[in-house]
PDB file of C-alpha atoms in Angstrom:
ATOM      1  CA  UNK A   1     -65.115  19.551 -36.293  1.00  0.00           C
ATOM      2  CA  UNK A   2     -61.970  18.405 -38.316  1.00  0.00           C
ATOM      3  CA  UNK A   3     -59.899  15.477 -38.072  1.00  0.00           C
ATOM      4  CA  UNK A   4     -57.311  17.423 -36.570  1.00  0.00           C
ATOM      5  CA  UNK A   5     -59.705  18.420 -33.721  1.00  0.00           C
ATOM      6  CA  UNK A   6     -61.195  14.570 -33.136  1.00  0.00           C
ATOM      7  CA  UNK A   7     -57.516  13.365 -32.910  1.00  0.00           C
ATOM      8  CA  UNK A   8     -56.297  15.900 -30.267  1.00  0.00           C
ATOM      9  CA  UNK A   9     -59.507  14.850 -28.575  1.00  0.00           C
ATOM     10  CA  UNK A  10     -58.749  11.617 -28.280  1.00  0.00           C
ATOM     11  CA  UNK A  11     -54.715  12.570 -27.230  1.00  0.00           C
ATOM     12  CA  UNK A  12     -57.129  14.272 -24.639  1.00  0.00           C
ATOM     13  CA  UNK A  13     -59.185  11.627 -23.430  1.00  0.00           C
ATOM     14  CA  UNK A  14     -56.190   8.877 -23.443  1.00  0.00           C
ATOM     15  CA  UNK A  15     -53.725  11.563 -21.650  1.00  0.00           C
ATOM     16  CA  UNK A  16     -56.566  11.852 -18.991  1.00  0.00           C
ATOM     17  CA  UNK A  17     -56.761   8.293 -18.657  1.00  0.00           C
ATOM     18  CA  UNK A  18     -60.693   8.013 -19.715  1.00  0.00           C
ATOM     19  CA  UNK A  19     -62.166   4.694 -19.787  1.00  0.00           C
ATOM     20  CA  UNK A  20     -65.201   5.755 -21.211  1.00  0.00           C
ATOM     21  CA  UNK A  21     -66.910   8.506 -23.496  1.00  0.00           C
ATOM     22  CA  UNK A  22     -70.331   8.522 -24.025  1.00  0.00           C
ATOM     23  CA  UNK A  23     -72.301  10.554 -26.697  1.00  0.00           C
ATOM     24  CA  UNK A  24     -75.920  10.500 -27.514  1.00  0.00           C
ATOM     25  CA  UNK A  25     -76.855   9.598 -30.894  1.00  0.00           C
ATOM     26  CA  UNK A  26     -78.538  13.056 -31.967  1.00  0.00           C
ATOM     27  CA  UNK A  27     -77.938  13.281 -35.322  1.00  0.00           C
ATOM     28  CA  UNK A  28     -74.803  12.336 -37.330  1.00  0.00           C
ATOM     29  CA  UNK A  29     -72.167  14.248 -35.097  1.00  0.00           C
ATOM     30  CA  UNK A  30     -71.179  10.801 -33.032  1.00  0.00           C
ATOM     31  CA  UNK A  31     -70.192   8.778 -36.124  1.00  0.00           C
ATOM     32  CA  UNK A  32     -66.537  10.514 -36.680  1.00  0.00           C
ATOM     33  CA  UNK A  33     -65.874  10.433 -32.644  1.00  0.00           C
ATOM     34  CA  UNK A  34     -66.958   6.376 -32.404  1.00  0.00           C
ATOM     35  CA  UNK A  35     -64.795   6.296 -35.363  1.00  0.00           C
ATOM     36  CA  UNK A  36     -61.570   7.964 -34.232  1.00  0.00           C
ATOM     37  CA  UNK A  37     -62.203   6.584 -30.529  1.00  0.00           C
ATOM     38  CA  UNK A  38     -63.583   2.769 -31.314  1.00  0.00           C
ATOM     39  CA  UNK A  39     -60.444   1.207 -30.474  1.00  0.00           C
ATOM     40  CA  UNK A  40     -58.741   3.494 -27.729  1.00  0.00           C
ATOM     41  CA  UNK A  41     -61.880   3.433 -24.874  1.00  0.00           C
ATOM     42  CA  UNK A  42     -64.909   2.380 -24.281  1.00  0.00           C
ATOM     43  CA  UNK A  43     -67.402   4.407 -25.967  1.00  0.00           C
ATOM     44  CA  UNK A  44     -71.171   4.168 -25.341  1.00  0.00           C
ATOM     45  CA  UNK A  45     -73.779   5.819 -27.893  1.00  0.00           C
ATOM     46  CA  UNK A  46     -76.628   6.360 -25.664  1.00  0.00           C
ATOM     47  CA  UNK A  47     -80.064   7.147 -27.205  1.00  0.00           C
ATOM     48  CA  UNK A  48     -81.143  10.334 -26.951  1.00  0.00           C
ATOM     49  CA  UNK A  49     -84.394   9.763 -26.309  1.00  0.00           C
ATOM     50  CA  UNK A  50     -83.714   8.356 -22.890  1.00  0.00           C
ATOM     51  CA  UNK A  51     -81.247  10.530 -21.513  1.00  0.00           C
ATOM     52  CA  UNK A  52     -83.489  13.107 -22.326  1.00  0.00           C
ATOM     53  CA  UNK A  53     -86.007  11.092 -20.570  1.00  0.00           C
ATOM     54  CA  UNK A  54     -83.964  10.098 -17.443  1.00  0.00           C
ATOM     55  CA  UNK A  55     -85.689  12.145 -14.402  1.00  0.00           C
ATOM     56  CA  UNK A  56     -82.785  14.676 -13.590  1.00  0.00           C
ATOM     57  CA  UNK A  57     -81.536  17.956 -14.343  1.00  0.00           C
ATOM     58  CA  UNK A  58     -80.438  17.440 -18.118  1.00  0.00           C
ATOM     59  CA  UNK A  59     -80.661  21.114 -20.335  1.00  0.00           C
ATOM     60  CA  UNK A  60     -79.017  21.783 -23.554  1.00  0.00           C
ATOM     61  CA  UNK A  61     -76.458  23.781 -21.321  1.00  0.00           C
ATOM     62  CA  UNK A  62     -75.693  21.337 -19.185  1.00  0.00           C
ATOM     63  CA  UNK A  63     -75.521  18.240 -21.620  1.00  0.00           C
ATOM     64  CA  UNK A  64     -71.626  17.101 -21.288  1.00  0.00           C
ATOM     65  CA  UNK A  65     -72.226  17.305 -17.468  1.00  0.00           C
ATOM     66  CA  UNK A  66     -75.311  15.372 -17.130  1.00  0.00           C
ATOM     67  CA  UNK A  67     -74.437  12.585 -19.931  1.00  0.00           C
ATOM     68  CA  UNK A  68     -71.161  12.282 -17.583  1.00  0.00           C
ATOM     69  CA  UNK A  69     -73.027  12.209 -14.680  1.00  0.00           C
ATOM     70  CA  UNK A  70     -75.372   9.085 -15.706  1.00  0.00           C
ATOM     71  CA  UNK A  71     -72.574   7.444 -17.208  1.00  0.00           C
ATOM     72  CA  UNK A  72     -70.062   7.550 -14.021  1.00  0.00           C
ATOM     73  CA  UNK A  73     -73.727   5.868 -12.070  1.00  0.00           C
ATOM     74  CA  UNK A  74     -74.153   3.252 -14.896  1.00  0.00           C
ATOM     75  CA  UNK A  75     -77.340   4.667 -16.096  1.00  0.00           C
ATOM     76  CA  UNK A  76     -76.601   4.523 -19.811  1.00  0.00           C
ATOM     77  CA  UNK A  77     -78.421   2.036 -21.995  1.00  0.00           C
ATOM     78  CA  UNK A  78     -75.793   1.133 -24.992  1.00  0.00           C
ATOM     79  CA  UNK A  79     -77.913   2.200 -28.093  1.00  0.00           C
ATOM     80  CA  UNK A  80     -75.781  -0.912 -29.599  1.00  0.00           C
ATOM     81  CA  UNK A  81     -72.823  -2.335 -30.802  1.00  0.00           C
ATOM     82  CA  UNK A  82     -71.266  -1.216 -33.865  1.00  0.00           C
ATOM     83  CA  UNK A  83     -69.168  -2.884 -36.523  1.00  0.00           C
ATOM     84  CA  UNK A  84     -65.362  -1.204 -37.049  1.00  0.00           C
ATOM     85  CA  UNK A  85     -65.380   1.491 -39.227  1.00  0.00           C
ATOM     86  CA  UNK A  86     -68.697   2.745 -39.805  1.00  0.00           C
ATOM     87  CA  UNK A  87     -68.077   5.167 -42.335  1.00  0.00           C
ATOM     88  CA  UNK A  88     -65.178   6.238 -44.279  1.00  0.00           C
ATOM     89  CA  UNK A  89     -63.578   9.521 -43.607  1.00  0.00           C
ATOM     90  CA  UNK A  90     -61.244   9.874 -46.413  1.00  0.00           C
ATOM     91  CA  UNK A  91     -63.191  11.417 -48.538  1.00  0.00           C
TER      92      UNK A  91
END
């Protein structure tokens, strides 16, 4: 994913009028969305572990869906709070 592509996504979610985003914290692939949507909504980074773990229908197919889902009924546990600016993108 490129800059580019994070910043129309976030055009995308403030154009739709999305208060929040969720991602689960598999791997490194959150780090560059929390940083390009930190100060535009309010993004949870769930742990993986329990949304896998939440009884339900979640499948690798179906992720985006499902982490929607338990977000829109409050059942996302903020892996934490993170400073501004976690990494630098610049290169």
């Amino acid at each position: 994913m490129t800059l580019d592509d994070l910043l129309k996504f976030k055009s995308w979610v403030i154009e739709n009028q999305c208060e929040q985003v969720a991602v689960e914290s598999t791997g490194s692939y959150w780090i560059p969305i929390h940083a390009v949507l930190e100060d535009s909504v309010d993004l949870m980074v769930a742990n993986a572990y329990k949304i896998k773990h939440t009884p339900g229908r979640k499948s690798d197919l179906i992720d985006s869906e499902w982490i929607a889902e338990l977000c829109l009924n409050g059942m996302i546990e903020r892996l934490g709070y993170f400073p501004k600016r976690i990494g630098n993108f610049e290169g």
